[in-house]
PDB file of C-alpha atoms in Angstrom:
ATOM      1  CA  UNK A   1      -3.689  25.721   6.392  1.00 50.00           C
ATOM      2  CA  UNK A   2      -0.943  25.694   8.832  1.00 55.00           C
ATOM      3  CA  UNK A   3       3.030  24.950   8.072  1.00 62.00           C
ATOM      4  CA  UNK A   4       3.648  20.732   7.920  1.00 64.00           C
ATOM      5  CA  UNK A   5       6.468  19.946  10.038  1.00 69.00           C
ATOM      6  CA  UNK A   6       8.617  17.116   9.196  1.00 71.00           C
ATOM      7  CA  UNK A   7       9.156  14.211  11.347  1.00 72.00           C
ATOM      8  CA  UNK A   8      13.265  13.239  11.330  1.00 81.00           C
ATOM      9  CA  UNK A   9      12.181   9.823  12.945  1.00 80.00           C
ATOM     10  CA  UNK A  10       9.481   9.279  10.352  1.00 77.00           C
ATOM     11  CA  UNK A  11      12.353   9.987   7.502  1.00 80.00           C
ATOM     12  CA  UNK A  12      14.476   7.669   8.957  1.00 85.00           C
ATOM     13  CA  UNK A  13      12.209   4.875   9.204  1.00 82.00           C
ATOM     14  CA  UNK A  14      11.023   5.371   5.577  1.00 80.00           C
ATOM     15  CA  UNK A  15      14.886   5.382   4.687  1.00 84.00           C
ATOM     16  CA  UNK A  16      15.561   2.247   7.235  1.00 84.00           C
ATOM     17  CA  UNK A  17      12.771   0.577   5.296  1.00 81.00           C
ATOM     18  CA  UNK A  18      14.072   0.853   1.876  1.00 82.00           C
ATOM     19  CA  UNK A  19      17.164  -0.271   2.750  1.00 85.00           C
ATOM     20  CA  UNK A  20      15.304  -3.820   3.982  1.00 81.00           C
ATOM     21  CA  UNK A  21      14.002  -4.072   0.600  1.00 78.00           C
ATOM     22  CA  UNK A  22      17.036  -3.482  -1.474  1.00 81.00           C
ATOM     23  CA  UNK A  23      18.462  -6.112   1.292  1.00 79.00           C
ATOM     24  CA  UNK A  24      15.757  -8.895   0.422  1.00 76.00           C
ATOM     25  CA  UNK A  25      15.703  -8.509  -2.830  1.00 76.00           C
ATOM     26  CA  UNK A  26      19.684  -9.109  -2.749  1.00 79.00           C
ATOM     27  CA  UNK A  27      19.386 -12.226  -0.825  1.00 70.00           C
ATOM     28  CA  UNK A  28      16.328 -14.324  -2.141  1.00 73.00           C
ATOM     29  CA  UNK A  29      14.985 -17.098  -0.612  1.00 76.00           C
ATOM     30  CA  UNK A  30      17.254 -17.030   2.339  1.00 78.00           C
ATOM     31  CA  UNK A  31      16.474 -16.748   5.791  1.00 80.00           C
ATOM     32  CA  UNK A  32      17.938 -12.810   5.788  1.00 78.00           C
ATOM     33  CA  UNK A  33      14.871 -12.291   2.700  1.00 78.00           C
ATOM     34  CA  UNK A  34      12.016 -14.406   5.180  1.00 77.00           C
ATOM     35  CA  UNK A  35      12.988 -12.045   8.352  1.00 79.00           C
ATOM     36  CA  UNK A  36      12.955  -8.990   6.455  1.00 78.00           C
ATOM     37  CA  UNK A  37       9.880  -9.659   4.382  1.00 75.00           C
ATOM     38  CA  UNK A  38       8.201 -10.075   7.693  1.00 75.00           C
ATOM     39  CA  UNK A  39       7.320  -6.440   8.191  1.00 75.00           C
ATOM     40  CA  UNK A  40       9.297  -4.169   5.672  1.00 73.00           C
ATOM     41  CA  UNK A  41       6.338  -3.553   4.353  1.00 73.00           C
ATOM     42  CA  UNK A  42       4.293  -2.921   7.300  1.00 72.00           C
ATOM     43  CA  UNK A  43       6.875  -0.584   8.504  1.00 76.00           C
ATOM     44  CA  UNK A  44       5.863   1.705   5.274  1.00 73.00           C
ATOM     45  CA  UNK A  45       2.400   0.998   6.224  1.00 72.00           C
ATOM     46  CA  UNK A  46       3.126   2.514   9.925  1.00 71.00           C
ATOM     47  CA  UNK A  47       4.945   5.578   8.238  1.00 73.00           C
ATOM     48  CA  UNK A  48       1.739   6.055   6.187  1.00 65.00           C
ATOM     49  CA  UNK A  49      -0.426   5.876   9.074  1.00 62.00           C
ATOM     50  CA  UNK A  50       1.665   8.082  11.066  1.00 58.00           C
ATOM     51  CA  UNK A  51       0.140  11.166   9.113  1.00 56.00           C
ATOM     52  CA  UNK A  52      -3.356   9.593  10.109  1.00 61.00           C
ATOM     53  CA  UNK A  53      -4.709  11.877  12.074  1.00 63.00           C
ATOM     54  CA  UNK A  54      -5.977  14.101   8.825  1.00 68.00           C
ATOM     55  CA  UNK A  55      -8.883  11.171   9.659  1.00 74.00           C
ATOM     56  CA  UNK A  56     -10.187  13.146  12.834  1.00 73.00           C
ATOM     57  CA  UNK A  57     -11.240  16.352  11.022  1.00 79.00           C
ATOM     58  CA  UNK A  58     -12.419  14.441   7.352  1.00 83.00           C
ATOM     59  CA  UNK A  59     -15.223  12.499   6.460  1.00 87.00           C
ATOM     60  CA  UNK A  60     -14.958   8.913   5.345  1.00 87.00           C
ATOM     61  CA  UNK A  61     -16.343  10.050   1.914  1.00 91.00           C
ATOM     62  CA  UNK A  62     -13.810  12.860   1.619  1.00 92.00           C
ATOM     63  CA  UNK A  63     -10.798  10.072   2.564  1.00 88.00           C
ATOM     64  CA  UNK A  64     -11.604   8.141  -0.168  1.00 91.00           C
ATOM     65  CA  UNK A  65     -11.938  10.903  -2.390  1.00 94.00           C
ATOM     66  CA  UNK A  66      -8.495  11.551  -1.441  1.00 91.00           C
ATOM     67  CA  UNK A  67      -6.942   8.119  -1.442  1.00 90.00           C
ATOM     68  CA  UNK A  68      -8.283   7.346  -4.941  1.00 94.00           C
ATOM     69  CA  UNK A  69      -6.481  11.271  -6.164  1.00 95.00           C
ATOM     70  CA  UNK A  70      -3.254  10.466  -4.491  1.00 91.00           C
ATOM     71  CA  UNK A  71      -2.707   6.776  -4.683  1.00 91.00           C
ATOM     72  CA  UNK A  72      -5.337   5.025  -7.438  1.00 91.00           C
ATOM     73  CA  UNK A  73      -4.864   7.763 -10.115  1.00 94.00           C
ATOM     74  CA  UNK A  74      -1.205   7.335 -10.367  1.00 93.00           C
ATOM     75  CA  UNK A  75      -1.809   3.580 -10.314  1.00 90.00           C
ATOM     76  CA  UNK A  76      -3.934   3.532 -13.114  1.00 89.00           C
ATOM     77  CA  UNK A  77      -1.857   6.229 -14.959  1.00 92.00           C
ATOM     78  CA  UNK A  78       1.259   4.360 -14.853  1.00 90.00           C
ATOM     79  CA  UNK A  79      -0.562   0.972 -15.068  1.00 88.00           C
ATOM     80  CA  UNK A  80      -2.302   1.739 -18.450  1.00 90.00           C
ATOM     81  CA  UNK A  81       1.350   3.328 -19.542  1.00 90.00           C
ATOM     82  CA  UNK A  82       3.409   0.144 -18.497  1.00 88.00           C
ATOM     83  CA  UNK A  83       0.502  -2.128 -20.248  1.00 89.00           C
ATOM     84  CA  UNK A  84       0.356  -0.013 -23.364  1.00 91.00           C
ATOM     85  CA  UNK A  85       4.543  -0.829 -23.701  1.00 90.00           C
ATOM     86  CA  UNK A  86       3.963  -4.693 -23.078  1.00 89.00           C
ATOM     87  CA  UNK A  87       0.712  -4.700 -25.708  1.00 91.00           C
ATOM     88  CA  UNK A  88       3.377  -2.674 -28.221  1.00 93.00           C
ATOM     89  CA  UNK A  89       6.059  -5.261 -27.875  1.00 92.00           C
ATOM     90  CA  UNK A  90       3.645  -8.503 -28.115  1.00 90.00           C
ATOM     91  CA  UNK A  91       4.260  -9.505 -24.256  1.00 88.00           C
ATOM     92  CA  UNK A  92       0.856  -9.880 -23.275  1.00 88.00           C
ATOM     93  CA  UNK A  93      -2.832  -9.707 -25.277  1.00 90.00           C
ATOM     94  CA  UNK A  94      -5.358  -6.832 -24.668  1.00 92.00           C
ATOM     95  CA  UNK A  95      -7.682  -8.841 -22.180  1.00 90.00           C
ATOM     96  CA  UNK A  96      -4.488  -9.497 -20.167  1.00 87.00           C
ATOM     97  CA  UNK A  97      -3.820  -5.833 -20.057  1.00 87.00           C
ATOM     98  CA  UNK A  98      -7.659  -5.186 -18.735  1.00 88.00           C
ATOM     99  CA  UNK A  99      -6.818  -7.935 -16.468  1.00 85.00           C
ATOM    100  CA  UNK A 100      -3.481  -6.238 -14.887  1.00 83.00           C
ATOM    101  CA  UNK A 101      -4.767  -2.773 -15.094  1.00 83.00           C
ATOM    102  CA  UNK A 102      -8.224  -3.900 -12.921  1.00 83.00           C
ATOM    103  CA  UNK A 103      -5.378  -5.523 -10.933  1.00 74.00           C
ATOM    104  CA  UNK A 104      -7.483  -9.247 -11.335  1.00 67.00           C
ATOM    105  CA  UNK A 105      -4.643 -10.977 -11.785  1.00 66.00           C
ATOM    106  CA  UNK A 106      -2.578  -9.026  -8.547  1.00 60.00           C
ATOM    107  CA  UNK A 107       0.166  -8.598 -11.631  1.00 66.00           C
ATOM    108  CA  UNK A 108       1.266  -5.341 -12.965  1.00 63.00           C
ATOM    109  CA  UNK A 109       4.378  -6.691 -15.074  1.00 67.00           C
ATOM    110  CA  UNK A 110       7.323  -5.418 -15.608  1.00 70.00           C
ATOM    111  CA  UNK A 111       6.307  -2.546 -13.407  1.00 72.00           C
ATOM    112  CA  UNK A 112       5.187  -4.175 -10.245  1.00 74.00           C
ATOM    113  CA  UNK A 113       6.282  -1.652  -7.745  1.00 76.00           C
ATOM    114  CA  UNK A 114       2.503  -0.664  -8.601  1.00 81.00           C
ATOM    115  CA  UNK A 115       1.127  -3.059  -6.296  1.00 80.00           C
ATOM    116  CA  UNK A 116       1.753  -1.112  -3.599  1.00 81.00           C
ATOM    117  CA  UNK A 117      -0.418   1.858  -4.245  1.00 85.00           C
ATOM    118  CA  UNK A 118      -3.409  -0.300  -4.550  1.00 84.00           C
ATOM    119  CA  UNK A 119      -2.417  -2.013  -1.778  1.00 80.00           C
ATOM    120  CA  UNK A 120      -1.780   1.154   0.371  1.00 83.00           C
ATOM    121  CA  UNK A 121      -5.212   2.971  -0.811  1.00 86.00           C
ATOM    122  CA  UNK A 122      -7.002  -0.278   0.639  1.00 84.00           C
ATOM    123  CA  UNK A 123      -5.297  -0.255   3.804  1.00 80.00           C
ATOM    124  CA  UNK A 124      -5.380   3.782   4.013  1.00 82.00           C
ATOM    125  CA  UNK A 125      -9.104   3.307   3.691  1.00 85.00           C
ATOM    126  CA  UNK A 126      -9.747   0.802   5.833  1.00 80.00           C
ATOM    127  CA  UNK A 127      -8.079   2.678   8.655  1.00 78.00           C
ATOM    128  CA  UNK A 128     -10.018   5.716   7.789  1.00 82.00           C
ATOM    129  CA  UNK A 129     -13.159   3.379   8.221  1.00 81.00           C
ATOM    130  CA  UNK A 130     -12.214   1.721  11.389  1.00 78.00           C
ATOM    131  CA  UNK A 131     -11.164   5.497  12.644  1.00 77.00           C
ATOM    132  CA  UNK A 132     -14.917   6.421  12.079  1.00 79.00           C
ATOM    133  CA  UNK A 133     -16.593   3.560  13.908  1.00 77.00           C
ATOM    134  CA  UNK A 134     -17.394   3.041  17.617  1.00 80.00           C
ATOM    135  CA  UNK A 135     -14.841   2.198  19.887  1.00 79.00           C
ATOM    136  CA  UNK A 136     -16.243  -1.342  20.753  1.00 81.00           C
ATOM    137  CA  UNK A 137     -16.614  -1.954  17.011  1.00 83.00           C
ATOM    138  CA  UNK A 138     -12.866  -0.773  16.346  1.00 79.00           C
ATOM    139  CA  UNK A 139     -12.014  -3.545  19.201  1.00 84.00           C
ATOM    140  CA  UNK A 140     -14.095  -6.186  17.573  1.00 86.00           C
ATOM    141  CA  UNK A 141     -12.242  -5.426  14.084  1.00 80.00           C
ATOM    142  CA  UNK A 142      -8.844  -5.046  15.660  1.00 79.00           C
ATOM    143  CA  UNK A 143      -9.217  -8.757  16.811  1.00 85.00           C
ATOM    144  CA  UNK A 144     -10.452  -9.958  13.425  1.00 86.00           C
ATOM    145  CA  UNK A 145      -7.612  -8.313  11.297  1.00 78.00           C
ATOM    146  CA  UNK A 146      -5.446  -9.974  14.124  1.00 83.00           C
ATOM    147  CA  UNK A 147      -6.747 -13.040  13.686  1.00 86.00           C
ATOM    148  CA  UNK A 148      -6.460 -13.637   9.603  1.00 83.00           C
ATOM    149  CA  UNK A 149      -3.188 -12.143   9.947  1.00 76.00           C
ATOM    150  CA  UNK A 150      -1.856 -15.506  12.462  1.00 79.00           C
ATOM    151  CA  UNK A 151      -4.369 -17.359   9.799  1.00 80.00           C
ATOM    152  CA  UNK A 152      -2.864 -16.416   6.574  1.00 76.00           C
ATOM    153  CA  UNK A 153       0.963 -14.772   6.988  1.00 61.00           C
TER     154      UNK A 153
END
């Protein structure tokens, strides 16, 4: 394998990024929290997609396979960890624990930064998937994901 380079513009909108965050969390439920929370998130998602062209020379079955090593492993890792503190201290029962770990209940408690590697491994995949189709199909789901997103943000 060849040398990665480093992207300086790709650092600095990862670092621009987490700056918006601290920022909305600082300022809920103002209009400074709305604006940001409008695409903080997808900027992360466009720094993770950056790096997408390791789709070209994989398979879709290899992606996955990759995805679920790098982003669903640590998930459930730290998942089971952070559930096994709130069984120990009496915060939650053990079928809420299978709940949050399965990610059922799209709550993680106390360490909910978690959401976002399940949430990035779907994405990730997705992309991978709509990488590997037709052209004419990739145009057909571009304008459905467009779509539900001016349905439901």
């Amino acid at each position: 394998m060849g040398e990665r380079r480093r992207f300086d513009e790709l650092d600095i909108m990862k670092g621009i990024g987490i700056t918006l965050i601290v920022i909305g969390h600082l300022e809920p439920g103002t209009y400074l929290m709305r604006f940001v929370y409008s695409f903080h998130l997808f900027l992360f998602f466009v720094c993770s997609g950056f790096v997408g062209a390791r789709y070209v020379d994989r398979g879709f079955v290899e992606i996955v396979k990759g995805n679920v090593k790098r982003l669903l492993l640590p998930y459930l890792v730290w998942s089971i960890l952070s559930q096994f503190v709130d069984l120990l201290f009496g915060i939650i029962d053990f079928g809420q624990a299978v709940r949050n770990i399965l990610f059922l209940d799209a709550y993680v408690g106390w360490n909910a930064a978690l959401w976002f590697l399940v949430s990035l491994f779907w994405a990730d995949t997705i992309c991978a998937l709509i990488v590997k189709l037709k052209r004419w199909v990739q145009l057909i789901a571009g304008m459905v994901f467009i779509m539900l997103w001016m349905l439901f943000a």
